[in-house]
Amino acid sequence: MLARIMSGAVLGIEAYLVEVEVDISFGLTAFRIVGLPDGAVRESRLRIPSALENAGHEMPQKKITVNLAPADIRKDGTAFDLPMAVGVLAAYGAIPQECQSFKLEEYLLVGELNLNGEVRSIRGALSLAVMARDEGLRGIILPQENAAEAAVVSDIEVIGVRHLKEVTAYIRGELALEPAVAELRPADDLAPGYRVDFSEVAGQESVKRALEVAAAGGHNVLLIGPPGSGKSMLAKRIPTILPGMTFEEALETTKIYSVTGQLGSDEGLILRRPFRGPHHTISDVGLVGGGSGMPRPGEVSLAHNGVLFLDEVPEFRRNALEVMRQPLEDGCVTISRSLMTLNYPANIMLIAAMNPCPCGYFGGSKKKCDCGQEKVRDYRNRISGPLLDRIDIHVEVPAVPYRKLKAAGQGETSAAIQARVQRAREVQRARFAGGSTYANSQMRPSELRAHCKIDAAGHDLMEMVVDRLGMSARAYDRILKVARTVADLEGKANIEASHIAEAIQYRSMDRGLGEANAA
């Protein structure tokens, strides 16, 4: 007898429908799985018999063939345990495929089985629930631990189960299971409080201003300063001044954490903008994604719609930094394999931090730098020019004097800064309405020409600086984008010379290299 069960698999962060066909026929006892299963899927034929027996069912001693269609896409993971077990039961008549109030083909089934029949959590439940809804299915039956994230999807029944016995009883109509319900906040209240605040940062007013500009326009930032000046402290508070996440952003970010298995069992949507701070020993695969088998998202994608903080950026491997160039430019990571090409979203705000030299005290007044010009130049050259050009704002973070340290906790709050950032973002949203651009940092050349017109005084200032510092065309574009953001924060429709002057001040790395070479 043949049974057909609807299931699904995740490719990248999106799911696709998989039909689990189970055929039981006379012949030598065997359990075969076809349809390009990986090792974890093939091992299901060892888990399922024990799970069925411990759930009170007999494993038929016949020839069992399971086909996972479409058969030309490789299947990985353990989420097919439950649909295959239910398919075996349906194929030999232990459970009905259709009854008065339930049709098995209207539900998507996913879940890993223990040997005792318990249903364990899986990855990618949110993506699977979205796919089930889009395919017109009535509901999804999945592990109870994944019910909270799947329940975020509306217009579909999400049935959480803990044991195979519950599944069979529910299908037979012997057990009533209430669909999971997500407790969602209103769309305008998706920004919960943070445990840190900008008011805790002593001094550094000019740096705070630069970070406000960065948050308002979605610009990447490089912080340069001696050890202990507060670079990490400042970076960790940037999410507190970014605009609250929209529902669409929260859904896409949650998908990424779901497919990597990093979503808590009681967590539905991720409502806070991610903050990721990988160690400098991370590999390029760990940073941008990849790996053997099915490629997984890296730290760049885990920071999607949030902040990626690279502390001591010159200490990162050259390879790891260079592969950052594509996601910074395109907002996504493309991973190509012989049989597939995956795209992971990576729309991030990059915050990089570094010392001005190997010892950390070049140009400072408190301690003498013993590195020498050559060491300073070699240290800074660890960050390539093309990567540096993709960072809009370079800002120096000086050591904080004692008189400002004692005033810690009395500065402007994150909420006050965020209000100004939000207003600037609303201006940009109206400016780019109807297109894919959402912030000034994403402007394309045509948008730069349309929205970043400058007067004669601005042109004279730009010409003097570009010729003097030998800036690239990309650096010129970055200055215009930052100047546009400064104007937005001030509520000005046109870019003025003062806005360009401030934007030029945020290219301290360009000026610093010139000074170091002239020393």
PDB file of C-alpha atoms in Angstrom, residues 228-347:
ATOM      1  CA  GLY A 228      40.681  51.490  27.013  1.00  0.00           C
ATOM      2  CA  SER A 229      39.255  54.495  25.170  1.00  0.00           C
ATOM      3  CA  GLY A 230      35.782  52.899  24.971  1.00  0.00           C
ATOM      4  CA  LYS A 231      35.601  51.546  21.409  1.00  0.00           C
ATOM      5  CA  SER A 232      33.895  48.291  22.415  1.00  0.00           C
ATOM      6  CA  MET A 233      31.605  50.065  24.873  1.00  0.00           C
ATOM      7  CA  LEU A 234      30.437  52.435  22.149  1.00  0.00           C
ATOM      8  CA  ALA A 235      29.962  49.672  19.585  1.00  0.00           C
ATOM      9  CA  LYS A 236      27.802  47.549  21.904  1.00  0.00           C
ATOM     10  CA  ARG A 237      25.393  50.452  22.376  1.00  0.00           C
ATOM     11  CA  ILE A 238      24.814  51.159  18.690  1.00  0.00           C
ATOM     12  CA  PRO A 239      21.787  48.793  18.438  1.00  0.00           C
ATOM     13  CA  THR A 240      20.080  50.932  21.115  1.00  0.00           C
ATOM     14  CA  ILE A 241      19.960  53.960  18.779  1.00  0.00           C
ATOM     15  CA  LEU A 242      19.006  52.146  15.583  1.00  0.00           C
ATOM     16  CA  PRO A 243      15.346  52.327  14.474  1.00  0.00           C
ATOM     17  CA  GLY A 244      13.089  49.570  15.803  1.00  0.00           C
ATOM     18  CA  MET A 245      12.780  46.484  13.630  1.00  0.00           C
ATOM     19  CA  THR A 246       9.810  46.207  11.306  1.00  0.00           C
ATOM     20  CA  PHE A 247       7.842  42.952  11.262  1.00  0.00           C
ATOM     21  CA  GLU A 248       9.391  41.984   7.915  1.00  0.00           C
ATOM     22  CA  GLU A 249      12.923  42.573   9.242  1.00  0.00           C
ATOM     23  CA  ALA A 250      12.162  40.588  12.396  1.00  0.00           C
ATOM     24  CA  LEU A 251      10.759  37.700  10.348  1.00  0.00           C
ATOM     25  CA  GLU A 252      13.778  37.525   8.029  1.00  0.00           C
ATOM     26  CA  THR A 253      16.269  37.741  10.902  1.00  0.00           C
ATOM     27  CA  THR A 254      14.408  35.034  12.827  1.00  0.00           C
ATOM     28  CA  LYS A 255      14.563  32.734   9.797  1.00  0.00           C
ATOM     29  CA  ILE A 256      18.358  32.895   9.835  1.00  0.00           C
ATOM     30  CA  TYR A 257      18.577  32.042  13.526  1.00  0.00           C
ATOM     31  CA  SER A 258      16.017  29.286  13.028  1.00  0.00           C
ATOM     32  CA  VAL A 259      17.966  27.484  10.269  1.00  0.00           C
ATOM     33  CA  THR A 260      21.153  27.651  12.362  1.00  0.00           C
ATOM     34  CA  GLY A 261      19.417  26.259  15.459  1.00  0.00           C
ATOM     35  CA  GLN A 262      20.163  29.358  17.552  1.00  0.00           C
ATOM     36  CA  LEU A 263      16.560  30.281  18.342  1.00  0.00           C
ATOM     37  CA  GLY A 264      15.328  29.586  21.871  1.00  0.00           C
ATOM     38  CA  SER A 265      12.483  27.084  22.329  1.00  0.00           C
ATOM     39  CA  ASP A 266      10.258  29.775  23.878  1.00  0.00           C
ATOM     40  CA  GLU A 267      11.272  32.516  21.444  1.00  0.00           C
ATOM     41  CA  GLY A 268       9.035  33.572  18.580  1.00  0.00           C
ATOM     42  CA  LEU A 269      10.288  36.591  16.679  1.00  0.00           C
ATOM     43  CA  ILE A 270      13.684  38.162  17.289  1.00  0.00           C
ATOM     44  CA  LEU A 271      12.680  41.707  18.168  1.00  0.00           C
ATOM     45  CA  ARG A 272      16.084  43.216  18.942  1.00  0.00           C
ATOM     46  CA  ARG A 273      18.545  44.061  16.232  1.00  0.00           C
ATOM     47  CA  PRO A 274      21.323  41.450  16.324  1.00  0.00           C
ATOM     48  CA  PHE A 275      24.772  42.346  17.601  1.00  0.00           C
ATOM     49  CA  ARG A 276      27.524  39.908  16.638  1.00  0.00           C
ATOM     50  CA  GLY A 277      31.137  40.262  17.721  1.00  0.00           C
ATOM     51  CA  PRO A 278      33.238  37.330  16.426  1.00  0.00           C
ATOM     52  CA  HIS A 279      36.801  36.828  17.669  1.00  0.00           C
ATOM     53  CA  HIS A 280      39.635  37.745  15.326  1.00  0.00           C
ATOM     54  CA  THR A 281      40.650  34.060  15.021  1.00  0.00           C
ATOM     55  CA  ILE A 282      37.457  33.291  13.062  1.00  0.00           C
ATOM     56  CA  SER A 283      37.875  31.712   9.618  1.00  0.00           C
ATOM     57  CA  ASP A 284      36.466  33.157   6.417  1.00  0.00           C
ATOM     58  CA  VAL A 285      33.847  30.365   6.381  1.00  0.00           C
ATOM     59  CA  GLY A 286      32.802  31.204   9.924  1.00  0.00           C
ATOM     60  CA  LEU A 287      32.537  34.866   9.003  1.00  0.00           C
ATOM     61  CA  VAL A 288      30.589  34.744   5.729  1.00  0.00           C
ATOM     62  CA  GLY A 289      29.218  31.184   5.756  1.00  0.00           C
ATOM     63  CA  GLY A 290      29.792  27.935   3.896  1.00  0.00           C
ATOM     64  CA  GLY A 291      31.258  24.662   5.134  1.00  0.00           C
ATOM     65  CA  SER A 292      31.067  21.047   3.988  1.00  0.00           C
ATOM     66  CA  GLY A 293      27.694  19.577   3.137  1.00  0.00           C
ATOM     67  CA  MET A 294      24.843  22.091   3.160  1.00  0.00           C
ATOM     68  CA  PRO A 295      26.403  25.594   3.466  1.00  0.00           C
ATOM     69  CA  ARG A 296      25.412  27.395   6.669  1.00  0.00           C
ATOM     70  CA  PRO A 297      25.103  31.140   7.346  1.00  0.00           C
ATOM     71  CA  GLY A 298      28.121  32.867   8.879  1.00  0.00           C
ATOM     72  CA  GLU A 299      28.418  35.743  11.329  1.00  0.00           C
ATOM     73  CA  VAL A 300      27.710  38.272   8.571  1.00  0.00           C
ATOM     74  CA  SER A 301      24.270  36.767   7.984  1.00  0.00           C
ATOM     75  CA  LEU A 302      23.607  36.273  11.696  1.00  0.00           C
ATOM     76  CA  ALA A 303      24.083  40.047  12.011  1.00  0.00           C
ATOM     77  CA  HIS A 304      21.502  40.696   9.262  1.00  0.00           C
ATOM     78  CA  ASN A 305      19.452  43.830  10.030  1.00  0.00           C
ATOM     79  CA  GLY A 306      21.808  44.541  12.921  1.00  0.00           C
ATOM     80  CA  VAL A 307      25.433  45.231  13.807  1.00  0.00           C
ATOM     81  CA  LEU A 308      28.574  43.212  13.076  1.00  0.00           C
ATOM     82  CA  PHE A 309      31.426  44.309  15.349  1.00  0.00           C
ATOM     83  CA  LEU A 310      34.990  43.405  14.384  1.00  0.00           C
ATOM     84  CA  ASP A 311      37.247  44.343  17.290  1.00  0.00           C
ATOM     85  CA  GLU A 312      41.002  44.578  16.593  1.00  0.00           C
ATOM     86  CA  VAL A 313      40.194  44.353  12.886  1.00  0.00           C
ATOM     87  CA  PRO A 314      43.860  44.298  11.701  1.00  0.00           C
ATOM     88  CA  GLU A 315      44.285  41.017  13.607  1.00  0.00           C
ATOM     89  CA  PHE A 316      41.670  39.252  11.479  1.00  0.00           C
ATOM     90  CA  ARG A 317      42.955  36.967   8.740  1.00  0.00           C
ATOM     91  CA  ARG A 318      43.409  38.758   5.425  1.00  0.00           C
ATOM     92  CA  ASN A 319      41.195  36.179   3.687  1.00  0.00           C
ATOM     93  CA  ALA A 320      38.381  36.729   6.180  1.00  0.00           C
ATOM     94  CA  LEU A 321      38.443  40.495   5.689  1.00  0.00           C
ATOM     95  CA  GLU A 322      38.566  40.330   1.905  1.00  0.00           C
ATOM     96  CA  VAL A 323      35.506  38.082   1.633  1.00  0.00           C
ATOM     97  CA  MET A 324      33.613  40.803   3.495  1.00  0.00           C
ATOM     98  CA  ARG A 325      33.732  43.039   0.443  1.00  0.00           C
ATOM     99  CA  GLN A 326      30.824  41.392  -1.407  1.00  0.00           C
ATOM    100  CA  PRO A 327      28.319  41.411   1.486  1.00  0.00           C
ATOM    101  CA  LEU A 328      29.215  45.019   2.335  1.00  0.00           C
ATOM    102  CA  GLU A 329      28.541  46.063  -1.251  1.00  0.00           C
ATOM    103  CA  ASP A 330      25.562  43.827  -2.120  1.00  0.00           C
ATOM    104  CA  GLY A 331      23.893  43.174   1.236  1.00  0.00           C
ATOM    105  CA  CYS A 332      23.982  39.409   0.712  1.00  0.00           C
ATOM    106  CA  VAL A 333      26.387  36.470   0.674  1.00  0.00           C
ATOM    107  CA  THR A 334      26.488  34.159  -2.349  1.00  0.00           C
ATOM    108  CA  ILE A 335      27.842  30.663  -1.725  1.00  0.00           C
ATOM    109  CA  SER A 336      28.361  28.517  -4.813  1.00  0.00           C
ATOM    110  CA  ARG A 337      28.725  24.750  -4.866  1.00  0.00           C
ATOM    111  CA  SER A 338      28.781  22.289  -7.761  1.00  0.00           C
ATOM    112  CA  LEU A 339      25.094  21.396  -7.285  1.00  0.00           C
ATOM    113  CA  MET A 340      23.672  24.609  -5.843  1.00  0.00           C
ATOM    114  CA  THR A 341      24.067  28.321  -5.279  1.00  0.00           C
ATOM    115  CA  LEU A 342      22.711  29.823  -2.053  1.00  0.00           C
ATOM    116  CA  ASN A 343      22.114  33.453  -1.165  1.00  0.00           C
ATOM    117  CA  TYR A 344      22.066  34.457   2.487  1.00  0.00           C
ATOM    118  CA  PRO A 345      20.947  37.990   3.399  1.00  0.00           C
ATOM    119  CA  ALA A 346      23.650  40.119   5.019  1.00  0.00           C
ATOM    120  CA  ASN A 347      22.310  43.640   5.272  1.00  0.00           C
TER     121      ASN A 347
END
